[in-house]
mmCIF file of C-alpha atoms and ligand atoms in Angstrom:
data_model
loop_
_atom_site.group_PDB
_atom_site.id
_atom_site.type_symbol
_atom_site.label_atom_id
_atom_site.label_comp_id
_atom_site.label_asym_id
_atom_site.label_seq_id
_atom_site.Cartn_x
_atom_site.Cartn_y
_atom_site.Cartn_z
ATOM 1 C CA MET A 27 9.226 -1.016 22.046
ATOM 2 C CA GLY A 28 6.963 2.420 22.857
ATOM 3 C CA ARG A 29 3.588 4.008 21.544
ATOM 4 C CA GLY A 30 2.561 5.135 17.787
ATOM 5 C CA LEU A 31 -0.086 7.293 16.689
ATOM 6 C CA VAL A 32 -2.234 5.824 13.673
ATOM 7 C CA ILE A 33 -1.938 8.666 10.498
ATOM 8 C CA ALA A 34 -3.997 6.012 7.757
ATOM 9 C CA ARG A 35 -6.719 8.905 6.224
ATOM 10 C CA GLY A 36 -9.034 6.700 6.536
ATOM 11 C CA GLY A 37 -8.117 4.774 9.502
ATOM 12 C CA LEU A 38 -6.159 1.685 9.950
ATOM 13 C CA ASN A 39 -7.255 -2.193 10.516
ATOM 14 C CA LEU A 40 -6.010 -4.407 13.083
ATOM 15 C CA ARG A 41 -5.513 -7.987 12.481
ATOM 16 C CA GLU A 42 -4.802 -11.115 14.297
ATOM 17 C CA SER A 43 -2.186 -11.715 12.322
ATOM 18 C CA PRO A 44 0.397 -9.831 10.128
ATOM 19 C CA LYS A 45 -1.043 -9.143 6.110
ATOM 20 C CA THR A 46 -3.766 -11.104 5.837
ATOM 21 C CA GLY A 47 -5.202 -12.220 9.320
ATOM 22 C CA ASN A 48 -8.973 -11.534 10.176
ATOM 23 C CA VAL A 49 -9.623 -8.101 10.942
ATOM 24 C CA LEU A 50 -10.514 -7.409 14.422
ATOM 25 C CA SER A 51 -11.014 -3.661 14.278
ATOM 26 C CA THR A 52 -10.433 -0.441 12.542
ATOM 27 C CA LEU A 53 -8.046 1.606 14.730
ATOM 28 C CA ARG A 54 -8.944 5.522 14.255
ATOM 29 C CA ARG A 55 -6.436 8.321 12.154
ATOM 30 C CA GLY A 56 -5.032 10.057 15.466
ATOM 31 C CA SER A 57 -5.817 6.732 18.123
ATOM 32 C CA LYS A 58 -2.830 5.754 19.954
ATOM 33 C CA VAL A 59 -0.868 2.053 20.102
ATOM 34 C CA GLU A 60 1.416 0.741 21.876
ATOM 35 C CA ILE A 61 3.746 -1.122 19.994
ATOM 36 C CA LEU A 62 4.942 -4.775 20.846
ATOM 37 C CA GLU A 63 7.019 -6.035 17.589
ATOM 38 C CA GLU A 64 8.314 -4.193 15.179
ATOM 39 C CA GLU A 65 8.428 -5.219 11.245
ATOM 40 C CA THR A 66 6.855 -3.969 8.405
ATOM 41 C CA TRP A 67 3.267 -5.213 10.315
ATOM 42 C CA LEU A 68 3.574 -3.947 13.655
ATOM 43 C CA LYS A 69 2.106 -5.769 16.537
ATOM 44 C CA VAL A 70 0.247 -3.061 18.151
ATOM 45 C CA LYS A 71 -2.383 -2.921 21.247
ATOM 46 C CA LYS A 72 -5.166 -0.561 21.278
ATOM 47 C CA SER A 73 -6.268 1.544 24.643
ATOM 48 C CA ASP A 74 -8.623 -1.556 25.775
ATOM 49 C CA GLY A 75 -6.097 -4.023 25.542
ATOM 50 C CA SER A 76 -7.096 -6.339 22.053
ATOM 51 C CA VAL A 77 -3.657 -7.023 20.193
ATOM 52 C CA GLY A 78 -3.547 -7.076 16.889
ATOM 53 C CA TYR A 79 -1.163 -6.235 13.741
ATOM 54 C CA VAL A 80 -1.409 -3.045 11.358
ATOM 55 C CA LEU A 81 0.889 -2.073 8.311
ATOM 56 C CA ALA A 82 3.978 -0.243 9.978
ATOM 57 C CA ASP A 83 4.098 2.667 6.958
ATOM 58 C CA TYR A 84 0.782 3.643 8.761
ATOM 59 C CA ILE A 85 2.343 4.480 12.472
ATOM 60 C CA GLU A 86 4.022 7.264 12.893
ATOM 61 C CA LYS A 87 6.463 6.624 15.854
ATOM 62 C CA GLU A 88 6.138 8.985 19.274
ATOM 63 C CA ASP A 89 10.407 9.480 19.541
ATOM 64 C CA ASN A 90 10.031 10.762 23.262
ATOM 65 C CA ASP A 91 13.265 9.029 23.718
ATOM 66 C CA LEU A 92 14.674 10.890 21.550
ATOM 67 C CA VAL A 93 13.088 14.671 22.227
ATOM 68 C CA ASP A 94 14.524 15.140 25.677
ATOM 69 C CA GLN A 95 18.365 13.685 24.955
ATOM 70 C CA SER A 96 20.346 16.698 27.201
ATOM 71 C CA THR A 97 17.507 16.462 30.485
ATOM 72 C CA ASN A 98 17.047 12.211 30.281
ATOM 73 C CA ASP A 99 19.306 9.935 31.896
ATOM 74 C CA THR A 100 18.372 7.131 29.162
ATOM 75 C CA PRO A 101 21.589 6.576 27.778
ATOM 76 C CA VAL A 102 22.268 7.561 23.678
ATOM 77 C CA SER A 103 22.444 4.218 23.118
ATOM 78 C CA THR A 104 19.054 2.980 23.867
ATOM 79 C CA ALA A 105 17.586 5.318 21.734
ATOM 80 C CA VAL A 106 19.989 4.022 19.066
ATOM 81 C CA ALA A 107 19.671 0.693 19.099
ATOM 82 C CA ASP A 108 15.663 1.027 19.048
ATOM 83 C CA VAL A 109 16.545 3.327 15.617
ATOM 84 C CA LEU A 110 18.336 0.658 13.981
ATOM 85 C CA SER A 111 15.861 -1.876 14.778
ATOM 86 C CA LEU A 112 13.566 -0.503 12.342
ATOM 87 C CA ALA A 113 16.445 -1.091 9.403
ATOM 88 C CA ASN A 114 14.829 -4.578 7.301
ATOM 89 C CA ASP A 115 16.661 -5.212 4.215
ATOM 90 C CA GLU A 116 14.297 -7.359 3.004
ATOM 91 C CA GLN A 117 11.352 -4.729 2.581
ATOM 92 C CA ASP A 118 13.957 -2.575 1.454
ATOM 93 C CA GLN A 119 14.284 -4.857 -2.111
ATOM 94 C CA CYS A 120 12.155 -5.291 -5.020
ATOM 95 C CA VAL A 121 11.451 -8.987 -6.226
ATOM 96 C CA ILE A 122 9.714 -8.967 -8.660
ATOM 97 C CA LYS A 123 7.187 -12.143 -8.943
ATOM 98 C CA THR A 124 4.171 -13.354 -11.643
ATOM 99 C CA TYR A 125 0.662 -13.039 -9.115
ATOM 100 C CA ALA A 126 -2.443 -14.999 -11.051
ATOM 101 C CA ASN A 127 -5.456 -15.032 -9.112
ATOM 102 C CA SER A 128 -9.717 -15.749 -9.891
ATOM 103 C CA GLN A 129 -10.411 -12.356 -10.822
ATOM 104 C CA PHE A 130 -7.382 -11.042 -13.135
ATOM 105 C CA ILE A 131 -7.593 -11.615 -16.524
ATOM 106 C CA GLY A 132 -5.475 -10.002 -19.483
ATOM 107 C CA LYS A 133 -1.836 -10.023 -19.506
ATOM 108 C CA GLU A 134 0.343 -11.457 -17.269
ATOM 109 C CA LEU A 135 0.328 -9.516 -13.707
ATOM 110 C CA ARG A 136 3.871 -9.027 -12.376
ATOM 111 C CA ALA A 137 4.927 -7.094 -8.937
ATOM 112 C CA ASP A 138 7.059 -6.763 -5.922
ATOM 113 C CA VAL A 139 5.852 -9.450 -3.478
ATOM 114 C CA ASP A 140 5.135 -6.845 -0.992
ATOM 115 C CA PHE A 141 2.552 -5.851 -3.299
ATOM 116 C CA LEU A 142 0.940 -9.246 -3.505
ATOM 117 C CA PRO A 143 -1.674 -8.406 -0.375
ATOM 118 C CA HIS A 144 -2.816 -5.861 -1.810
ATOM 119 C CA LEU A 145 -3.439 -7.694 -5.090
ATOM 120 C CA ASP A 146 -5.272 -9.777 -2.763
ATOM 121 C CA ARG A 147 -7.718 -7.875 -1.270
ATOM 122 C CA LEU A 148 -8.258 -5.803 -4.539
ATOM 123 C CA ASN A 149 -9.320 -9.676 -5.784
ATOM 124 C CA GLN A 150 -11.373 -10.009 -3.241
ATOM 125 C CA TYR A 151 -13.184 -6.658 -3.861
ATOM 126 C CA ALA A 152 -13.631 -7.478 -7.461
ATOM 127 C CA LEU A 153 -15.024 -11.509 -6.380
ATOM 128 C CA ASP A 154 -17.403 -9.486 -3.831
ATOM 129 C CA CYS A 155 -18.553 -6.809 -6.966
ATOM 130 C CA ALA A 156 -18.698 -9.996 -10.155
ATOM 131 C CA VAL A 157 -16.403 -7.722 -11.853
ATOM 132 C CA LYS A 158 -12.796 -9.496 -13.455
ATOM 133 C CA ILE A 159 -9.598 -7.006 -13.877
ATOM 134 C CA TYR A 160 -8.272 -6.880 -17.052
ATOM 135 C CA VAL A 161 -4.287 -5.773 -16.622
ATOM 136 C CA THR A 162 -2.986 -4.132 -19.212
ATOM 137 C CA SER A 163 0.031 -2.969 -17.255
ATOM 138 C CA SER A 164 1.751 -3.741 -13.936
ATOM 139 C CA ALA A 165 5.776 -3.796 -13.226
ATOM 140 C CA ARG A 166 7.541 -1.894 -15.737
ATOM 141 C CA GLU A 167 11.258 -2.141 -16.012
ATOM 142 C CA PRO A 168 13.463 0.779 -15.451
ATOM 143 C CA GLY A 169 15.300 2.809 -17.667
ATOM 144 C CA ARG A 170 19.067 1.620 -17.895
ATOM 145 C CA SER A 171 19.038 3.349 -13.937
ATOM 146 C CA VAL A 172 22.729 3.868 -12.442
ATOM 147 C CA SER A 173 22.748 2.827 -9.008
ATOM 148 C CA GLY A 174 22.045 5.538 -6.217
ATOM 149 C CA ALA A 175 20.467 8.651 -9.413
ATOM 150 C CA ILE A 176 17.735 10.589 -8.067
ATOM 151 C CA VAL A 177 14.827 9.777 -10.094
ATOM 152 C CA PRO A 178 12.795 12.968 -10.729
ATOM 153 C CA PRO A 179 9.492 13.168 -8.558
ATOM 154 C CA ALA A 180 7.315 13.006 -11.830
ATOM 155 C CA SER A 181 8.823 10.037 -13.345
ATOM 156 C CA ARG A 182 8.820 7.921 -9.737
ATOM 157 C CA SER A 183 6.307 5.790 -10.666
ATOM 158 C CA ASN A 184 5.228 2.917 -8.654
ATOM 159 C CA HIS A 185 5.065 0.844 -12.043
ATOM 160 C CA LEU A 186 8.902 0.784 -11.505
ATOM 161 C CA VAL A 187 8.766 -1.280 -8.269
ATOM 162 C CA GLY A 188 6.042 -3.360 -9.160
ATOM 163 C CA HIS A 189 3.521 -1.662 -6.703
ATOM 164 C CA ALA A 190 1.024 -0.581 -9.642
ATOM 165 C CA ILE A 191 -1.244 -2.121 -12.323
ATOM 166 C CA ASP A 192 -3.007 -0.646 -15.325
ATOM 167 C CA MET A 193 -6.670 -2.068 -15.985
ATOM 168 C CA ASN A 194 -9.561 -2.005 -17.763
ATOM 169 C CA LEU A 195 -12.785 -3.311 -15.503
ATOM 170 C CA GLN A 196 -15.419 -6.323 -17.023
ATOM 171 C CA SER A 197 -18.301 -7.342 -15.617
ATOM 172 C CA ALA A 198 -22.089 -8.481 -16.871
ATOM 173 C CA SER A 199 -22.697 -5.568 -18.344
ATOM 174 C CA GLY A 200 -19.697 -5.031 -20.575
ATOM 175 C CA PHE A 201 -15.924 -4.149 -20.656
ATOM 176 C CA PHE A 202 -15.377 -0.570 -19.438
ATOM 177 C CA ASN A 203 -11.788 1.414 -20.854
ATOM 178 C CA SER A 204 -9.682 4.284 -19.788
ATOM 179 C CA SER A 205 -12.812 6.824 -21.388
ATOM 180 C CA LYS A 206 -15.681 4.555 -20.268
ATOM 181 C CA LEU A 207 -13.878 4.367 -16.427
ATOM 182 C CA LYS A 208 -13.300 8.406 -16.363
ATOM 183 C CA LYS A 209 -14.027 9.975 -12.942
ATOM 184 C CA THR A 210 -17.068 12.100 -15.217
ATOM 185 C CA ASN A 211 -18.578 9.202 -16.088
ATOM 186 C CA LEU A 212 -18.317 7.678 -12.978
ATOM 187 C CA ALA A 213 -22.501 8.212 -11.994
ATOM 188 C CA ASN A 214 -23.088 6.817 -15.711
ATOM 189 C CA LEU A 215 -21.238 3.182 -14.894
ATOM 190 C CA PRO A 216 -23.345 0.588 -13.622
ATOM 191 C CA GLY A 217 -23.335 -0.217 -9.322
ATOM 192 C CA GLU A 218 -20.536 -3.441 -9.221
ATOM 193 C CA ILE A 219 -17.932 -0.990 -11.389
ATOM 194 C CA GLN A 220 -19.043 1.683 -8.694
ATOM 195 C CA ASP A 221 -18.686 -0.239 -6.347
ATOM 196 C CA LEU A 222 -15.223 -1.751 -7.196
ATOM 197 C CA LEU A 223 -14.227 1.502 -7.612
ATOM 198 C CA ASN A 224 -15.215 2.744 -4.650
ATOM 199 C CA LEU A 225 -14.243 -0.051 -2.634
ATOM 200 C CA VAL A 226 -10.169 0.668 -3.453
ATOM 201 C CA LYS A 227 -11.721 4.412 -2.641
ATOM 202 C CA GLY A 228 -11.958 3.218 0.390
ATOM 203 C CA ASP A 229 -8.932 0.613 1.237
ATOM 204 C CA GLU A 230 -7.178 1.834 3.771
ATOM 205 C CA VAL A 231 -3.810 0.953 1.225
ATOM 206 C CA LEU A 232 -4.598 1.105 -2.218
ATOM 207 C CA ARG A 233 -5.414 4.390 -4.270
ATOM 208 C CA TRP A 234 -7.438 4.724 -7.670
ATOM 209 C CA GLY A 235 -6.082 6.523 -10.659
ATOM 210 C CA GLY A 236 -9.082 8.434 -11.107
ATOM 211 C CA GLU A 237 -8.560 10.461 -8.463
ATOM 212 C CA PHE A 238 -5.839 11.468 -9.333
ATOM 213 C CA ASN A 239 -4.984 15.266 -11.125
ATOM 214 C CA PRO A 240 -4.699 14.542 -13.890
ATOM 215 C CA GLU A 241 -6.516 11.538 -13.587
ATOM 216 C CA ASP A 242 -5.143 8.114 -14.493
ATOM 217 C CA PRO A 243 -8.502 5.898 -14.310
ATOM 218 C CA VAL A 244 -7.062 3.042 -15.254
ATOM 219 C CA HIS A 245 -4.472 2.790 -12.127
ATOM 220 C CA ILE A 246 -3.871 1.740 -8.970
ATOM 221 C CA ASP A 247 -1.245 1.920 -6.790
ATOM 222 C CA ASP A 248 -0.469 1.319 -2.956
ATOM 223 C CA GLU A 249 0.899 5.245 -2.796
ATOM 224 C CA LEU A 250 4.549 3.482 -1.942
ATOM 225 C CA ASN A 251 6.169 6.470 -4.128
ATOM 226 C CA ARG A 252 4.336 8.994 -1.211
ATOM 227 C CA ARG A 253 4.124 7.221 1.997
ATOM 228 C CA ASN A 254 7.761 6.263 2.126
ATOM 229 C CA PRO A 255 9.713 7.458 -0.454
ATOM 230 C CA ASN A 256 12.733 6.416 0.718
ATOM 231 C CA ARG A 257 12.138 2.276 0.279
ATOM 232 C CA TRP A 258 10.562 3.525 -2.695
ATOM 233 C CA ASP A 259 14.485 4.403 -3.654
ATOM 234 C CA LEU A 260 15.975 1.247 -2.123
ATOM 235 C CA LYS A 261 13.706 -0.606 -4.257
ATOM 236 C CA LEU A 262 14.234 0.581 -7.303
ATOM 237 C CA ASN A 263 17.994 1.004 -6.713
ATOM 238 C CA SER A 264 18.060 -3.211 -6.247
ATOM 239 C CA ARG A 265 17.005 -4.040 -9.357
HETATM 240 ZN ZN1 ZN B 24 -0.405 3.504 -13.801
#
Protein backbone atom coordinates (compact mmCIF):
# COMPACT_ATOMS: atom_id res chain seq x y z
CA MET A 1 0.00 0.00 0.00
CA GLY A 2 2.99 2.32 0.34
CA ARG A 3 4.38 4.51 3.07
CA GLY A 4 3.08 7.69 4.72
CA LEU A 5 4.37 10.73 6.56
CA VAL A 6 2.68 12.13 9.69
CA ILE A 7 1.67 15.77 9.04
CA ALA A 8 -0.53 16.55 12.09
CA ARG A 9 0.82 19.63 13.90
CA GLY A 10 0.43 18.20 17.39
CA GLY A 11 1.25 14.57 16.60
CA LEU A 12 -1.23 11.82 15.90
CA ASN A 13 -2.77 9.17 18.15
CA LEU A 14 -2.06 5.57 17.16
CA ARG A 15 -5.20 3.64 18.11
CA GLU A 16 -5.88 -0.05 18.70
CA SER A 17 -8.98 0.16 16.46
CA PRO A 18 -10.58 2.91 14.33
CA LYS A 19 -12.31 5.98 15.78
CA THR A 20 -12.67 5.37 19.51
CA GLY A 21 -10.11 2.61 20.01
CA ASN A 22 -7.62 2.80 22.86
CA VAL A 23 -4.64 5.05 22.18
CA LEU A 24 -1.50 2.90 21.86
CA SER A 25 0.98 5.75 21.44
CA THR A 26 1.41 9.13 19.80
CA LEU A 27 3.11 9.53 16.43
CA ARG A 28 5.24 12.64 16.09
CA ARG A 29 4.86 14.98 13.15
CA GLY A 30 7.36 13.90 10.49
CA SER A 31 7.48 10.26 11.55
CA LYS A 32 6.89 7.63 8.89
CA VAL A 33 4.53 4.68 8.89
CA GLU A 34 3.74 1.80 6.60
CA ILE A 35 0.13 1.98 5.42
CA LEU A 36 -1.62 -1.41 5.71
CA GLU A 37 -5.26 -0.53 5.06
CA GLU A 38 -6.85 2.52 3.56
CA GLU A 39 -10.03 4.15 4.87
CA THR A 40 -10.84 7.36 6.70
CA TRP A 41 -8.85 5.61 9.37
CA LEU A 42 -5.57 4.23 8.19
CA LYS A 43 -4.14 1.09 9.68
CA VAL A 44 -0.45 1.89 10.08
CA LYS A 45 2.74 0.35 11.41
CA LYS A 46 5.38 2.32 13.31
CA SER A 47 9.08 1.67 12.87
CA ASP A 48 9.05 -0.35 16.11
CA GLY A 49 6.54 -2.74 14.54
CA SER A 50 3.44 -1.70 16.52
CA VAL A 51 0.25 -1.56 14.46
CA GLY A 52 -2.77 0.68 14.94
CA TYR A 53 -5.12 3.22 13.38
CA VAL A 54 -4.77 6.96 12.72
CA LEU A 55 -6.95 9.58 11.02
CA ALA A 56 -6.15 9.43 7.30
CA ASP A 57 -6.47 13.18 6.74
CA TYR A 58 -3.31 13.77 8.75
CA ILE A 59 -1.13 11.41 6.77
CA GLU A 60 0.31 12.60 3.49
CA LYS A 61 0.98 9.62 1.27
CA GLU A 62 4.40 9.36 -0.27
CA ASP A 63 3.57 8.60 -3.89
CA ASN A 64 6.80 6.88 -4.84
CA ASP A 65 5.09 4.94 -7.61
CA LEU A 66 4.12 8.13 -9.40
CA VAL A 67 7.39 10.05 -9.12
CA ASP A 68 9.74 8.07 -11.31
CA GLN A 69 7.27 6.85 -13.87
CA SER A 70 9.55 7.53 -16.84
CA THR A 71 12.42 5.45 -15.44
CA ASN A 72 10.28 2.90 -13.68
CA ASP A 73 8.98 -0.43 -14.92
CA THR A 74 5.88 -0.29 -12.74
CA PRO A 75 2.87 -0.31 -15.04
CA VAL A 76 0.87 2.92 -14.92
CA SER A 77 -2.27 0.92 -14.23
CA THR A 78 -0.93 0.00 -10.78
CA ALA A 79 -0.54 3.65 -9.81
CA VAL A 80 -3.98 4.48 -11.14
CA ALA A 81 -5.52 1.63 -9.16
CA ASP A 82 -3.85 2.91 -5.97
CA VAL A 83 -5.22 6.40 -6.47
CA LEU A 84 -8.70 5.15 -7.26
CA SER A 85 -8.76 3.16 -4.06
CA LEU A 86 -8.62 6.46 -2.15
CA ALA A 87 -12.10 7.37 -3.34
CA ASN A 88 -14.66 6.82 -0.63
CA ASP A 89 -18.13 8.00 -1.50
CA GLU A 90 -19.49 7.51 1.99
CA GLN A 91 -17.04 10.06 3.40
CA ASP A 92 -18.15 12.64 0.85
CA GLN A 93 -21.81 12.54 1.92
CA CYS A 94 -23.07 14.89 4.60
CA VAL A 95 -25.30 12.87 6.92
CA ILE A 96 -26.72 15.11 9.65
CA LYS A 97 -27.71 13.39 12.88
CA THR A 98 -28.87 14.65 16.26
CA TYR A 99 -26.20 14.18 18.91
CA ALA A 100 -26.66 13.96 22.67
CA ASN A 101 -24.16 13.19 25.41
CA SER A 102 -23.74 13.75 29.14
CA GLN A 103 -21.97 17.13 28.98
CA PHE A 104 -23.97 18.75 26.18
CA ILE A 105 -26.87 21.03 27.12
CA GLY A 106 -28.66 23.89 25.40
CA LYS A 107 -29.99 23.70 21.88
CA GLU A 108 -30.29 20.49 19.90
CA LEU A 109 -26.88 19.51 18.53
CA ARG A 110 -26.97 18.42 14.88
CA ALA A 111 -23.80 17.27 13.18
CA ASP A 112 -22.43 15.23 10.29
CA VAL A 113 -21.75 11.60 11.27
CA ASP A 114 -18.03 12.10 10.59
CA PHE A 115 -17.94 14.83 13.26
CA LEU A 116 -19.50 12.63 15.95
CA PRO A 117 -16.28 10.90 17.11
CA HIS A 118 -14.80 14.37 17.71
CA LEU A 119 -17.88 15.31 19.76
CA ASP A 120 -17.38 12.13 21.80
CA ARG A 121 -13.86 13.30 22.59
CA LEU A 122 -15.09 16.80 23.41
CA ASN A 123 -17.66 15.27 25.77
CA GLN A 124 -14.91 13.31 27.50
CA TYR A 125 -12.80 16.47 27.91
CA ALA A 126 -15.79 18.31 29.39
CA LEU A 127 -16.50 15.37 31.70
CA ASP A 128 -12.88 15.34 32.88
CA CYS A 129 -13.11 19.09 33.62
CA ALA A 130 -16.63 18.98 35.16
CA VAL A 131 -17.84 21.49 32.58
CA LYS A 132 -21.12 21.51 30.64
CA ILE A 133 -21.14 22.66 27.03
CA TYR A 134 -24.18 24.82 26.30
CA VAL A 135 -24.77 24.55 22.55
CA THR A 136 -26.11 27.70 20.87
CA SER A 137 -25.68 26.63 17.23
CA SER A 138 -24.42 23.62 15.29
CA ALA A 139 -25.17 22.43 11.73
CA ARG A 140 -26.57 25.30 9.69
CA GLU A 141 -28.69 24.97 6.60
CA PRO A 142 -26.88 26.13 3.51
CA GLY A 143 -28.68 28.85 1.58
CA ARG A 144 -30.14 27.75 -1.72
CA SER A 145 -26.91 26.31 -3.07
CA VAL A 146 -26.63 25.34 -6.69
CA SER A 147 -24.93 21.98 -7.01
CA GLY A 148 -21.31 22.49 -7.97
CA ALA A 149 -21.35 26.20 -7.10
CA ILE A 150 -18.05 27.58 -5.84
CA VAL A 151 -18.43 28.90 -2.31
CA PRO A 152 -16.18 31.89 -1.52
CA PRO A 153 -13.51 31.06 1.11
CA ALA A 154 -14.88 33.49 3.73
CA SER A 155 -18.22 31.70 3.80
CA ARG A 156 -16.87 28.15 3.79
CA SER A 157 -18.04 27.64 7.35
CA ASN A 158 -17.77 24.21 8.90
CA HIS A 159 -21.27 24.84 10.32
CA LEU A 160 -22.64 24.34 6.79
CA VAL A 161 -21.51 20.71 6.72
CA GLY A 162 -22.18 19.91 10.38
CA HIS A 163 -18.55 20.02 11.48
CA ALA A 164 -18.77 22.89 13.99
CA ILE A 165 -20.58 24.01 17.11
CA ASP A 166 -21.02 27.36 18.86
CA MET A 167 -21.19 27.07 22.62
CA ASN A 168 -21.09 28.74 26.00
CA LEU A 169 -19.61 26.94 28.97
CA GLN A 170 -21.09 26.21 32.37
CA SER A 171 -19.43 24.92 35.52
CA ALA A 172 -19.81 25.18 39.29
CA SER A 173 -18.12 28.60 38.92
CA GLY A 174 -20.85 30.02 36.68
CA PHE A 175 -21.83 30.55 33.06
CA PHE A 176 -19.30 31.71 30.46
CA ASN A 177 -20.50 33.44 27.30
CA SER A 178 -18.57 34.89 24.37
CA SER A 179 -17.34 38.00 26.18
CA LYS A 180 -16.12 35.95 29.15
CA LEU A 181 -14.45 33.38 26.88
CA LYS A 182 -12.44 36.02 25.00
CA LYS A 183 -8.77 35.13 24.68
CA THR A 184 -7.72 38.27 26.58
CA ASN A 185 -9.88 37.11 29.51
CA LEU A 186 -8.54 33.55 29.51
CA ALA A 187 -6.21 34.05 32.49
CA ASN A 188 -9.16 35.29 34.60
CA LEU A 189 -11.26 32.19 33.93
CA PRO A 190 -11.60 29.42 36.54
CA GLY A 191 -9.23 26.48 36.20
CA GLU A 192 -11.76 24.00 34.86
CA ILE A 193 -12.72 26.33 31.98
CA GLN A 194 -9.07 26.98 31.11
CA ASP A 195 -8.41 23.23 31.30
CA LEU A 196 -11.21 22.43 28.87
CA LEU A 197 -10.12 25.07 26.36
CA ASN A 198 -6.55 23.81 26.62
CA LEU A 199 -7.69 20.24 25.95
CA VAL A 200 -9.50 21.44 22.83
CA LYS A 201 -6.43 23.44 21.75
CA GLY A 202 -4.23 20.39 22.26
CA ASP A 203 -6.55 18.03 20.39
CA GLU A 204 -5.18 16.62 17.15
CA VAL A 205 -8.30 17.58 15.20
CA LEU A 206 -10.42 20.09 17.09
CA ARG A 207 -9.81 23.86 16.95
CA TRP A 208 -10.99 26.51 19.39
CA GLY A 209 -12.21 29.67 17.65
CA GLY A 210 -10.65 31.79 20.41
CA GLU A 211 -7.41 31.31 18.48
CA PHE A 212 -8.84 32.53 15.18
CA ASN A 213 -8.14 35.99 13.84
CA PRO A 214 -10.59 37.62 14.36
CA GLU A 215 -11.34 35.48 17.38
CA ASP A 216 -14.57 33.50 17.67
CA PRO A 217 -14.34 32.18 21.24
CA VAL A 218 -17.67 30.31 21.21
CA HIS A 219 -16.73 28.26 18.14
CA ILE A 220 -15.23 24.74 17.98
CA ASP A 221 -14.70 22.81 14.73
CA ASP A 222 -12.48 20.15 13.15
CA GLU A 223 -10.99 22.35 10.39
CA LEU A 224 -12.55 20.22 7.65
CA ASN A 225 -12.80 23.28 5.36
CA ARG A 226 -9.00 23.63 5.37
CA ARG A 227 -7.93 20.08 6.15
CA ASN A 228 -9.91 18.61 3.26
CA PRO A 229 -11.52 21.40 1.15
CA ASN A 230 -12.51 18.93 -1.55
CA ARG A 231 -14.48 16.81 0.88
CA TRP A 232 -16.03 19.96 2.36
CA ASP A 233 -17.30 20.86 -1.15
CA LEU A 234 -18.65 17.37 -1.77
CA LYS A 235 -20.39 17.29 1.59
CA LEU A 236 -21.98 20.69 1.01
CA ASN A 237 -23.17 19.63 -2.42
CA SER A 238 -24.67 16.46 -0.96
CA ARG A 239 -26.95 18.46 1.36
ZN1 LIG B 1 -19.20 28.95 14.87
